[in-house]
Amino acid sequence: MPWRFLFVGGIGNHKKGISMGHKTFAKGIHPEYHKDAASSRIEKAALPKTVIIPLSQHAGAPCAPLVKKGDVVVEGQKIGDASAFVSSPVHASISGKVKDIELAEHPAGVRGMAIIIEGDGVVKDWTAKGAPVDPSTLAPEAIREVIREAGIVGMGGAGFPTSVKLAPPKGRAIDTVLLNGCECEPYLTADHRIMVEQAEKVVWGLRCIMKAVGAGAGLIGIEENKPDAIEAIKKAVGSAMNIKTVILEAKYPQGAEKMLIKAALNRKVPVGKLPLDVGVVVNNVGTAVAVFEAVNLGKPLIERVVTISGEAVREPKNLMVRVGATFEDVLAQCGSIKGNGDVRVLNGGPMMGIAQSTLTVPVIKGTSGITALPVKDARPLKYSPCIKCAACVEGCPMSLMPYRLGEYGRAMRVDDFNSWAGMSCIECGCCSYVCPAKRPLVQWIRIAKLKGRQQAAKAAAASK
Amino acid sequence: MLSTLIIISAVSMGGIGAALAGFLAFADKKFKVEEDPRIEALVGALPGSNCGGCGYPGCRPLAEKLLSGEAPPNVCVAGGNETAIKLAALLGLEAKEHKRTLAVVLCRGGNVEAERRASYAGDLTCTASDLTAGDKSCAYGCLGYGECVEACKFGAMAMNDNGLPVVFYDKCVGCGACAKACPRNIIEMHPEDHALFVYCRSKDKGAWAKKVCSVSCIACGLCVKDCSVTGGITLKNNLAVVDYNLAPQNDESTKRCPTKCILSGIEPAMTKQNYLASIPKKAG
């Protein structure tokens, strides 16, 4: 029957292209990956002369400074902390003197309080004294305490404090720890290089996290387009029975928490719920390495691997950068920016990264990459009316209707937005990417989410 | 043959129409909803702009509230004093004076005065650009995409050449729609007798405020000293704040302001006519 063929063709549309039959989630998109820096080894960046350390680099309560202007600090010293549960301390990433504590640029776009340290050039030695300890001998509470004190947050970008993630509420059993090595954002290769060069540390970190949450199984999800990483991780895992490597289709947003859980474990996180409601904890591979360093070396999260890439960067690189080094500093070590034209510099990759207005913003714990694109690649200001082609509906990994949500956002109709489940949008940007009319759908959706939060806060204040 | 067809259809359609019209006429009498005739009269006296400035969804809901006594007759902002008198007469109440309020745009940092930190490439509305903290360096100033002008239903606002909204003194009815539309709360509603305003909302420290905008309040405190009544003007969060219960509305305290961000009595001059006259005429 002809209609049946039509039907099958329609449903299968999103799978057109590169699929090699690996595990994945429904919908999503296949952007051009531009992994220019994939083969360049992680290099140590030059020690910055000054660092700007924002007091809020994580989801949750911002820190209060523990130092004063003029204080002398040493590398790794805790300089900011908060008493709230959902928070994470910040540490001095270089030794030196506190120059000032003031409002400074923040890669999220809004200026915030930051501690500015002028360096004295002294470098602390963090190399290991002996062989790594066996994670199974550690107590879960002790691991969580070390992780909290080391200021470790999710290094994929959202910056959720890891110690909170690893402390599931009573009665919720976690059976699987999932390490996220997808790195589906175009241009970014930091996680890829970490898996290739530090596979042992990744696997050790995974074991440690499994011990902390009492999970029996560990999974490392890697996209099929990183064969060297898959090989390195498989080698590091060796014959361990409780840790598996899952090869996933290269598709955006494969690295989004909910998509990854669906692809790797075939579990669906219900709307408004967290991965721990389906017995899973997801962590970035970079976070696993940070856990290794915190537990074995006592080193807090003061530096991270950052991919500097994009068509406007002369030498794309993966650099080990101190938290707080400015984008200007980091870009200068990559041959700075090509050409005289306008450039868009993003904190992160091109899909979810935040465009910066100045290069004096610091690298923070969640900065996985600095992407510099010539502006001719940037989206034009003009968009045309929606032709209801449903490309966005086909691309939305959360199975929402972005064209509709976007309209509600633009008109600030929060109730309608909520009734179409708009709050479950993960802002991955697939809809804006595929829209042939170039409509800024994610931006409108973000307006509705913001207005929704404001209304809810107002209602909560009124009911008090 | 054809003519018969036309006749048949005309007669049948006409018949059906007549029957239904008869039914409607009957239903109109039989199922009539009794409504207080005063509501109709009150709606007639209201301006019918449905601006929402009174706090009710529109003119008819306001009329119902007026009748039940929940809303006082001087609540209509769009109609002003005239409407207040009319409504009071209809309701048999004593007319109270309607105090006119006006929208004041408390930012003068336009394209010339304010520094732009980057070029913005998103959707060109204030709320959308505010998500990225705007393209101007000042985090408190006017974003300049005119959502307030779009919200005005009375043609009392326009975006000037400098990328700032202007309120026409003679046209503004004080409904407050522009103030609600502004994501940065730059527009405030003030009674007509207020004349002294600090045209800046920046809570940044003086050095930064001065760097990013030449007409910002740098919290130097000269206006505080020059104000003849102690406490009439105070500094709060690096910004001069006028206490309208205390401060005299003349311009004595504005004279020494180094950035000319505190001014007195400039609003009445901006009428629609004056604004149109100030725009340079285009050739041809």
XYZ file of C-alpha atoms in Angstrom:
748
model
C 0.000 0.000 0.000
C 1.542 3.288 -1.052
C 0.499 5.311 2.013
C 2.406 2.969 4.235
C 5.680 3.709 2.436
C 5.006 7.406 2.720
C 4.440 7.072 6.421
C 7.675 5.168 7.014
C 9.573 7.698 4.928
C 8.218 10.545 7.017
C 9.102 9.044 10.356
C 12.587 8.062 9.297
C 13.454 11.503 7.954
C 15.572 12.600 10.882
C 17.800 9.568 10.520
C 18.913 10.576 7.047
C 22.615 11.061 6.760
C 25.466 9.612 8.700
C 23.881 7.003 10.953
C 25.986 3.877 11.247
C 23.493 2.094 13.420
C 24.931 3.228 16.737
C 22.733 4.000 19.706
C 21.100 7.408 19.794
C 17.969 9.380 20.732
C 15.086 10.519 18.523
C 15.361 13.692 16.407
C 18.278 16.098 16.792
C 20.474 17.522 14.064
C 23.744 16.911 12.241
C 25.678 20.162 12.201
C 29.115 20.428 10.590
C 31.534 19.450 13.321
C 34.663 21.496 12.515
C 36.736 19.587 15.090
C 39.849 21.453 13.943
C 41.767 20.993 17.183
C 40.998 17.273 17.568
C 44.548 16.146 16.863
C 46.464 18.795 18.802
C 47.741 17.670 22.186
C 46.768 19.492 25.379
C 49.400 22.152 26.042
C 49.972 24.029 29.253
C 49.053 27.677 28.836
C 51.441 30.375 30.041
C 50.894 31.464 33.632
C 48.643 34.531 33.545
C 49.894 37.703 35.251
C 46.466 38.598 36.597
C 43.399 36.449 37.092
C 39.771 37.450 37.563
C 37.996 34.850 39.676
C 34.213 35.357 39.692
C 32.494 34.447 42.965
C 29.700 32.760 41.037
C 30.969 30.117 38.630
C 28.316 27.537 39.381
C 24.594 26.968 39.642
C 23.409 27.980 43.105
C 24.297 30.530 45.741
C 27.268 32.800 44.943
C 30.293 32.678 47.250
C 31.283 35.274 49.800
C 34.952 36.292 49.638
C 37.224 34.837 52.353
C 40.091 37.245 51.602
C 40.486 41.019 51.671
C 42.113 43.452 49.298
C 45.887 43.266 49.795
C 45.947 39.723 51.193
C 48.609 37.329 49.960
C 47.191 34.104 48.560
C 48.836 30.890 47.392
C 47.827 28.745 44.465
C 44.959 26.455 45.441
C 43.938 28.474 48.491
C 40.189 28.730 49.078
C 39.253 32.394 48.594
C 35.470 32.221 48.459
C 32.805 29.971 49.947
C 29.105 29.875 50.734
C 27.207 28.095 53.468
C 24.359 27.074 51.123
C 24.083 23.398 50.182
C 23.863 24.066 46.452
C 27.061 26.028 46.018
C 30.740 25.508 45.416
C 33.830 27.300 46.771
C 36.324 29.130 44.536
C 40.119 28.931 44.810
C 43.061 31.097 43.893
C 44.359 29.753 40.587
C 47.721 31.541 40.914
C 49.849 32.691 43.832
C 50.015 36.407 44.450
C 48.256 39.337 46.020
C 44.542 40.199 46.024
C 44.417 43.363 43.934
C 40.737 44.066 44.326
C 37.316 42.567 44.938
C 34.892 44.294 42.592
C 32.336 43.981 39.825
C 33.943 42.412 36.789
C 32.923 40.984 33.453
C 31.485 37.468 33.571
C 31.141 35.154 30.574
C 27.426 34.697 31.343
C 26.908 38.310 30.192
C 25.987 40.077 33.419
C 28.788 41.548 35.505
C 29.304 40.016 38.922
C 31.588 40.282 41.936
C 35.041 38.818 41.363
C 38.352 38.520 43.171
C 41.243 39.893 41.124
C 44.653 38.428 41.909
C 47.960 39.812 40.717
C 50.394 36.933 40.319
C 53.937 36.697 41.726
C 55.028 33.977 39.321
C 55.335 31.229 41.943
C 54.043 27.885 40.696
C 52.993 25.115 43.042
C 53.925 21.526 42.270
C 50.854 19.299 42.137
C 52.491 16.093 40.895
C 51.523 12.842 42.567
C 53.572 11.544 45.494
C 52.742 7.915 44.884
C 50.391 5.583 43.058
C 46.690 6.555 43.066
C 44.689 5.155 45.957
C 42.126 2.438 45.368
C 38.724 4.172 45.186
C 36.952 1.198 46.772
C 38.782 1.876 50.042
C 37.364 5.408 50.353
C 34.227 6.336 52.253
C 31.442 7.973 50.158
C 31.089 10.912 52.607
C 34.830 11.539 52.492
C 34.802 11.588 48.674
C 31.913 14.062 48.626
C 33.645 16.283 51.167
C 36.866 16.343 49.127
C 34.900 17.118 45.961
C 33.026 19.963 47.628
C 36.163 21.466 49.142
C 37.931 21.228 45.783
C 35.172 23.364 44.231
C 34.359 20.836 41.531
C 31.366 21.671 39.361
C 30.035 20.100 36.171
C 32.627 20.961 33.556
C 30.388 20.541 30.546
C 29.078 24.074 30.888
C 26.069 24.176 33.223
C 28.313 24.226 36.300
C 26.122 22.296 38.711
C 28.085 21.514 41.919
C 29.263 17.908 41.659
C 29.110 17.227 45.404
C 25.370 17.981 45.318
C 24.875 15.723 42.322
C 26.651 12.895 44.119
C 24.481 13.221 47.226
C 21.147 11.698 46.193
C 18.273 12.160 48.654
C 17.471 9.242 50.957
C 15.528 6.445 49.372
C 16.736 7.155 45.838
C 19.076 4.457 44.665
C 21.554 5.233 41.898
C 22.429 2.159 39.886
C 24.480 3.671 37.071
C 27.040 6.433 36.722
C 27.208 7.721 33.163
C 30.269 9.606 32.000
C 29.616 12.055 29.216
C 32.301 11.917 26.548
C 30.030 12.858 23.665
C 31.166 16.432 23.129
C 28.547 17.018 20.481
C 29.149 20.791 20.263
C 30.911 21.662 17.027
C 34.508 22.949 17.326
C 35.071 21.715 20.899
C 37.657 18.980 21.409
C 38.648 19.421 25.080
C 36.842 16.304 26.311
C 38.078 14.366 23.301
C 41.713 15.139 24.126
C 41.159 14.416 27.828
C 39.867 10.945 26.938
C 42.792 10.277 24.614
C 45.536 11.608 26.880
C 44.172 11.024 30.379
C 42.044 7.892 29.933
C 43.424 6.323 33.129
C 42.386 9.347 35.191
C 38.927 9.376 33.572
C 38.325 5.748 34.476
C 39.694 6.253 37.995
C 37.406 9.267 38.433
C 34.457 7.173 37.257
C 35.268 4.454 39.801
C 35.485 7.084 42.521
C 32.116 8.599 41.579
C 30.560 5.119 41.468
C 31.833 4.530 44.993
C 30.507 7.915 46.160
C 26.935 7.208 45.002
C 27.054 3.452 45.580
C 26.378 2.587 41.944
C 27.218 -0.861 40.641
C 27.643 0.030 36.989
C 29.598 2.658 35.120
C 29.150 3.701 31.502
C 31.215 5.984 29.334
C 29.290 7.347 26.358
C 31.436 8.439 23.405
C 30.346 9.530 19.941
C 31.420 7.373 17.010
C 33.490 10.208 15.491
C 36.199 9.880 18.170
C 37.705 6.441 17.463
C 41.003 7.239 19.198
C 39.170 8.228 22.383
C 37.079 5.056 22.272
C 40.223 2.988 21.887
C 42.065 4.775 24.730
C 39.136 4.482 27.124
C 38.582 0.806 26.267
C 42.242 0.170 26.975
C 42.077 2.005 30.315
C 38.936 0.136 31.354
C 40.684 -3.134 30.553
C 38.889 -6.215 31.790
C 36.733 -4.451 34.407
C 33.281 -6.025 34.286
C 31.304 -3.152 35.810
C 32.436 -0.434 33.407
C 31.341 -0.352 29.784
C 32.038 1.941 26.870
C 28.993 2.859 24.790
C 29.525 4.070 21.234
C 26.876 6.604 20.233
C 25.867 8.164 16.958
C 27.519 11.528 16.276
C 24.528 13.800 16.531
C 23.698 17.057 18.259
C 22.703 17.281 21.188
C 23.933 13.786 22.057
C 25.778 15.189 25.059
C 22.666 16.680 26.653
C 22.001 14.779 29.867
C 18.525 13.537 28.980
C 19.472 12.594 25.415
C 22.503 10.701 26.639
C 20.489 8.708 29.178
C 17.954 7.811 26.497
C 20.642 6.759 24.049
C 22.924 4.854 26.400
C 20.415 3.282 28.789
C 17.097 3.651 26.948
C 15.607 5.346 30.027
C 13.455 8.417 29.711
C 13.760 11.196 32.274
C 10.183 12.448 32.843
C 9.386 16.131 32.299
C 10.458 18.186 35.301
C 12.429 15.303 36.824
C 16.147 14.753 37.255
C 18.367 11.893 36.056
C 18.523 10.586 39.628
C 14.788 9.872 39.382
C 15.671 7.161 36.877
C 18.654 5.979 38.928
C 21.392 7.686 36.924
C 24.053 10.286 37.610
C 25.683 11.928 34.596
C 29.102 13.563 34.796
C 31.438 15.028 32.235
C 34.747 13.248 31.570
C 36.533 16.463 32.564
C 34.775 16.341 35.926
C 36.025 12.785 36.407
C 39.612 13.978 35.888
C 39.016 16.834 38.358
C 37.783 14.256 40.889
C 40.950 12.216 40.331
C 43.150 15.261 40.948
C 41.200 16.388 43.999
C 41.265 13.000 45.711
C 44.817 11.941 44.801
C 46.723 15.202 44.621
C 44.579 17.453 46.814
C 44.385 19.843 43.881
C 41.266 21.981 43.700
C 39.642 22.940 40.402
C 41.984 25.771 39.408
C 42.713 24.896 35.817
C 40.894 23.176 33.003
C 41.267 22.163 29.389
C 39.843 24.765 27.027
C 39.519 24.364 23.260
C 40.342 27.531 21.385
C 38.955 27.152 17.910
C 36.850 28.685 15.176
C 37.574 30.121 11.749
C 38.854 33.371 13.231
C 41.564 31.695 15.344
C 44.993 31.340 13.696
C 46.143 28.214 15.566
C 43.326 26.145 17.052
C 44.599 24.524 20.256
C 43.635 22.659 23.385
C 45.149 24.535 26.304
C 45.312 23.796 30.011
C 44.211 27.214 31.247
C 44.069 28.626 34.776
C 40.566 29.565 35.894
C 40.404 33.346 35.809
C 42.761 33.920 32.867
C 41.158 36.360 30.448
C 40.026 35.378 26.954
C 42.482 37.957 25.635
C 45.371 36.174 27.368
C 44.293 32.795 26.067
C 43.626 33.925 22.497
C 47.030 35.626 22.372
C 48.619 32.195 22.832
C 46.770 30.886 19.796
C 48.075 33.478 17.398
C 45.200 35.823 18.341
C 42.355 36.649 15.994
C 42.635 36.547 12.217
C 41.700 39.464 10.001
C 40.364 42.904 10.789
C 36.686 42.136 10.374
C 34.113 41.759 13.102
C 34.387 38.596 15.143
C 31.965 36.786 17.376
C 33.693 35.290 20.409
C 31.744 32.673 22.319
C 32.173 31.152 25.746
C 31.564 27.550 24.663
C 30.666 26.184 21.266
C 28.589 27.768 18.510
C 25.340 25.996 19.418
C 24.972 26.880 23.090
C 27.871 29.259 23.702
C 27.309 32.776 24.968
C 28.559 35.627 22.796
C 30.964 37.953 24.585
C 31.103 41.709 24.347
C 34.704 42.046 25.503
C 37.829 39.904 25.690
C 38.540 40.849 29.302
C 36.126 38.155 30.503
C 37.738 35.352 32.491
C 37.780 31.634 31.753
C 35.596 30.018 34.420
C 35.160 26.427 35.582
C 32.472 25.816 32.954
C 34.369 27.247 29.977
C 34.936 24.224 27.762
C 35.932 26.291 24.783
C 36.477 29.708 23.307
C 35.111 29.835 19.789
C 35.861 32.807 17.583
C 33.873 33.055 14.369
C 34.051 35.703 11.654
C 30.799 37.623 11.678
C 29.784 36.630 8.183
C 29.028 33.246 9.750
C 26.886 34.856 12.410
C 23.135 34.884 12.092
C 21.724 37.838 10.179
C 19.480 40.253 11.985
C 16.614 39.692 9.614
C 14.214 36.828 9.810
C 11.139 36.069 7.785
C 7.700 34.757 8.740
C 7.250 31.153 9.852
C 6.122 28.990 6.951
C 5.124 26.106 9.261
C 7.592 23.741 7.580
C 8.041 21.963 10.944
C 11.805 21.601 10.527
C 12.135 22.757 14.142
C 9.594 20.188 15.321
C 11.581 17.522 13.538
C 14.819 18.739 15.071
C 13.696 19.251 18.673
C 15.189 16.457 20.794
C 12.678 17.183 23.565
C 9.779 16.662 21.089
C 8.425 20.151 21.610
C 6.944 22.554 19.065
C 9.546 25.320 18.938
C 7.764 27.439 16.297
C 4.784 27.712 18.587
C 6.797 28.201 21.783
C 8.803 30.904 20.030
C 5.654 32.812 19.138
C 4.390 32.576 22.704
C 7.762 33.775 23.935
C 7.771 36.728 21.586
C 4.278 37.713 22.706
C 5.232 36.913 26.345
C 2.223 34.608 26.716
C 3.555 32.592 29.617
C 0.422 30.542 30.314
C 0.201 29.292 26.735
C 3.930 28.656 26.748
C 3.611 26.509 29.856
C 0.628 24.577 28.525
C 2.799 23.546 25.545
C 5.485 22.276 27.978
C 7.852 25.092 27.114
C 9.685 24.882 30.412
C 11.155 21.504 29.435
C 13.147 23.141 26.621
C 16.864 22.511 27.100
C 17.874 25.487 24.915
C 20.086 23.301 22.726
C 19.471 25.536 19.726
C 18.510 22.847 17.186
C 15.349 24.750 16.233
C 17.129 28.019 15.506
C 19.807 26.100 13.608
C 17.419 24.358 11.233
C 14.929 27.202 10.785
C 14.973 28.204 7.101
C 13.374 31.527 8.003
C 16.254 32.210 10.436
C 13.873 32.924 13.279
C 15.595 33.400 16.672
C 13.428 30.740 18.311
C 15.665 29.944 21.286
C 15.938 33.598 22.202
C 12.158 33.942 22.256
C 11.807 30.753 24.259
C 14.318 32.135 26.745
C 12.176 35.269 27.067
C 9.143 33.158 27.966
C 11.153 31.107 30.449
C 12.462 34.286 32.069
C 8.979 35.836 32.262
C 7.621 32.566 33.629
C 10.236 32.522 36.375
C 9.537 36.179 37.174
C 5.791 35.535 37.391
C 6.327 32.476 39.586
C 8.598 34.467 41.898
C 6.003 37.234 42.080
C 3.236 34.730 42.863
C 5.416 33.098 45.527
C 6.145 36.488 47.090
C 2.444 37.412 47.020
C 1.377 34.171 48.707
C 3.799 34.725 51.587
C -35.223 25.825 -17.202
C -32.519 28.109 -15.857
C -35.013 30.748 -14.735
C -37.017 28.133 -12.805
C -33.854 27.101 -11.033
C -33.143 30.677 -10.040
C -36.676 31.186 -8.819
C -36.647 27.972 -6.780
C -33.354 28.784 -5.113
C -34.267 32.404 -4.468
C -37.588 31.458 -2.909
C -36.159 28.627 -0.808
C -33.194 30.663 0.445
C -35.463 33.636 1.134
C -37.874 31.372 2.970
C -35.166 29.880 5.163
C -33.808 33.379 5.849
C -37.206 34.713 6.815
C -37.880 31.756 9.116
C -34.544 32.121 10.879
C -34.969 35.898 11.161
C -38.337 35.288 12.781
C -36.749 32.891 15.248
C -34.007 35.384 16.072
C -36.534 38.155 16.625
C -38.479 35.872 18.949
C -35.298 34.797 20.799
C -34.224 38.395 21.213
C -37.432 39.192 23.084
C -37.801 35.923 24.919
C -34.242 35.300 26.123
C -33.216 38.880 26.686
C -30.553 39.322 29.388
C -31.557 42.116 31.691
C -28.601 44.441 32.147
C -28.352 47.597 34.139
C -28.828 50.346 31.539
C -26.340 52.493 33.449
C -23.486 50.198 32.367
C -24.143 51.140 28.760
C -24.176 54.800 29.756
C -20.944 54.479 31.721
C -19.213 52.670 28.850
C -20.356 55.514 26.615
C -18.755 58.048 28.929
C -15.457 56.184 29.070
C -12.879 56.770 26.324
C -13.124 53.200 25.004
C -9.393 52.790 24.565
C -9.196 49.683 26.784
C -5.737 50.781 27.886
C -5.867 49.043 31.245
C -4.414 52.063 33.036
C -7.149 51.900 35.677
C -6.070 48.406 36.674
C -9.063 46.647 35.100
C -8.931 44.657 31.868
C -10.826 47.259 29.841
C -13.524 49.940 29.792
C -16.524 47.642 30.191
C -15.140 45.722 33.186
C -14.336 49.120 34.722
C -17.916 50.258 34.147
C -19.160 47.207 36.051
C -16.762 47.927 38.914
C -17.808 51.611 38.950
C -21.412 50.559 39.330
C -20.695 48.157 42.157
C -18.763 50.912 43.893
C -15.451 49.100 43.828
C -13.772 51.701 41.655
C -13.923 55.454 42.305
C -15.088 57.666 39.415
C -11.709 59.390 39.056
C -9.859 56.172 38.295
C -9.867 56.482 34.489
C -6.465 57.799 33.468
C -7.109 58.095 29.773
C -10.207 60.246 30.189
C -8.807 62.563 32.843
C -10.840 65.165 34.664
C -13.641 65.495 32.128
C -14.450 61.802 32.269
C -14.234 61.829 36.060
C -16.905 64.551 36.224
C -19.117 62.751 33.709
C -18.830 59.429 35.523
C -19.520 61.009 38.897
C -22.634 62.662 37.488
C -23.880 59.367 36.053
C -23.258 57.575 39.330
C -24.739 60.402 41.387
C -21.498 60.914 43.268
C -19.562 64.014 44.042
C -16.799 64.555 41.499
C -13.299 64.283 42.874
C -10.421 65.802 41.007
C -8.498 63.372 38.832
C -4.788 63.773 39.356
C -2.991 63.420 36.070
C 0.048 61.169 36.024
C 2.676 61.136 33.335
C 5.346 58.777 32.128
C 8.913 59.969 32.605
C 11.813 58.260 30.815
C 14.657 58.223 33.329
C 17.573 57.724 30.961
C 19.208 60.180 28.622
C 21.979 57.891 27.439
C 21.187 57.620 23.755
C 23.385 56.586 20.845
C 25.517 59.714 21.261
C 26.015 59.609 25.026
C 26.233 55.918 25.866
C 29.058 53.585 24.919
C 28.254 50.424 22.981
C 30.301 47.419 24.041
C 29.503 45.162 21.088
C 27.169 44.855 18.142
C 24.043 42.923 18.941
C 22.795 40.379 16.424
C 19.669 38.965 18.016
C 15.995 39.847 17.800
C 15.561 43.598 17.885
C 13.342 43.991 20.921
C 14.243 45.320 24.348
C 13.335 42.144 26.249
C 15.294 39.938 23.856
C 18.412 42.096 23.967
C 18.164 42.367 27.749
C 18.706 38.590 27.934
C 22.285 39.241 26.886
C 22.450 42.347 29.118
C 22.029 44.573 26.056
C 24.590 46.028 23.694
C 25.214 49.217 25.636
C 27.903 49.042 28.287
C 25.535 50.450 30.887
C 23.588 47.628 32.507
C 20.799 49.957 33.640
C 20.188 52.259 30.686
C 17.670 52.370 27.870
C 18.116 49.481 25.421
C 16.680 51.565 22.617
C 14.525 49.072 20.710
C 11.263 50.847 21.475
C 9.069 48.309 23.226
C 7.586 51.191 25.227
C 6.637 53.056 22.056
C 4.946 49.919 20.717
C 3.031 49.549 23.975
C 1.654 53.111 23.861
C -1.914 53.130 22.585
C -2.299 56.889 22.579
C 0.396 57.897 20.118
C 2.121 59.689 22.949
C 5.599 58.271 22.408
C 8.247 58.067 19.713
C 11.856 56.984 19.371
C 13.992 60.015 18.608
C 17.068 60.242 16.370
C 19.269 59.490 19.343
C 17.605 56.112 19.944
C 15.732 57.185 23.053
C 11.995 57.218 23.679
C 10.276 60.575 24.129
C 6.951 61.052 25.875
C 4.706 63.783 24.467
C 3.614 65.847 27.452
C 0.340 66.867 25.834
C -0.601 63.360 24.674
C 0.390 61.127 27.592
C -2.599 60.021 29.666
C -0.581 58.131 32.251
C -1.914 54.620 31.625
C 1.476 53.137 32.496
C 1.625 50.656 29.613
C 5.102 51.866 28.630
C 6.397 51.522 32.191
C 5.149 47.922 32.259
C 6.696 47.150 28.878
C 10.178 48.389 29.805
C 12.314 45.417 30.907
C 14.700 47.712 32.751
C 12.082 49.790 34.587
C 13.459 53.037 33.237
C 10.035 54.587 32.781
C 8.307 55.806 35.931
C 4.808 57.209 36.406
C 4.733 60.558 38.189
C 1.992 63.076 39.120
C 1.929 66.206 37.014
C 3.339 68.408 39.793
C 6.628 66.503 39.982
C 9.237 68.397 38.011
C 12.616 67.364 39.409
C 14.000 64.116 38.041
C 17.274 62.221 38.099
C 17.518 61.038 34.503
C 19.670 58.016 35.248
C 19.150 54.574 36.753
C 22.756 53.433 36.956
C 23.716 51.877 40.271
C 27.328 51.544 39.143
C 30.154 53.366 40.858
C 30.925 56.824 39.519
C 34.056 55.949 37.571
C 32.404 53.146 35.629
C 29.150 55.045 35.149
C 31.051 58.020 33.755
C 33.132 55.778 31.488
C 30.165 54.132 29.842
C 27.827 57.116 29.569
C 28.452 60.855 29.536
C 25.115 61.765 31.125
C 25.074 59.245 33.965
C 24.686 59.947 37.661
C 28.169 59.588 39.119
C 26.949 59.922 42.703
C 29.101 62.999 43.401
C 26.539 64.298 45.873
C 26.456 67.921 44.704
C 22.669 67.871 44.276
C 22.332 66.429 47.766
C 24.291 69.389 49.160
C 22.511 71.961 47.016
C 19.020 70.817 47.906
C 17.545 73.417 50.289
C 15.714 70.803 52.344
C 17.862 68.267 54.172
C 17.006 64.774 53.014
C 15.190 66.056 49.936
C 17.740 64.333 47.755
C 19.756 61.367 49.024
C 22.309 58.979 47.550
C 21.238 55.352 47.376
C 23.299 52.672 45.618
C 25.432 55.244 43.803
C 22.366 57.064 42.545
C 20.711 60.335 43.597
C 17.130 59.760 44.697
C 14.560 62.563 44.998
C 12.136 62.433 47.903
C 9.037 64.022 46.404
C 7.504 64.728 49.817
C 10.445 66.920 50.793
C 12.446 68.208 47.849
C 11.423 71.511 46.264
C 10.792 70.954 42.561
C 12.717 74.006 41.363
C 16.119 73.770 39.708
C 18.375 75.066 42.521
C 19.799 71.621 43.181
C 20.454 70.845 39.529
C 22.762 73.716 38.652
C 26.067 72.171 39.681
C 25.425 68.656 38.336
C 28.548 67.820 36.307
C 26.798 65.417 33.944
C 23.460 67.272 33.769
C 21.560 64.158 34.700
C 19.387 65.880 37.310
C 17.075 68.391 35.690
C 13.942 70.229 36.597
C 10.905 71.126 34.544
C 12.003 69.871 31.145
C 9.044 67.554 30.575
C 6.300 70.127 29.656
C 8.365 71.409 26.745
C 8.204 68.082 24.939
C 4.857 68.305 23.213
C 4.138 66.418 20.028
C 4.314 69.633 18.039
C 7.695 70.547 19.513
C 8.990 67.059 18.845
C 7.904 67.073 15.221
C 9.428 70.525 14.793
C 12.727 69.264 16.225
C 13.127 66.485 13.646
C 15.258 67.652 10.740
C 13.135 67.754 7.602
C 14.078 65.179 5.011
C 14.915 66.427 1.548
C 12.032 66.116 -0.892
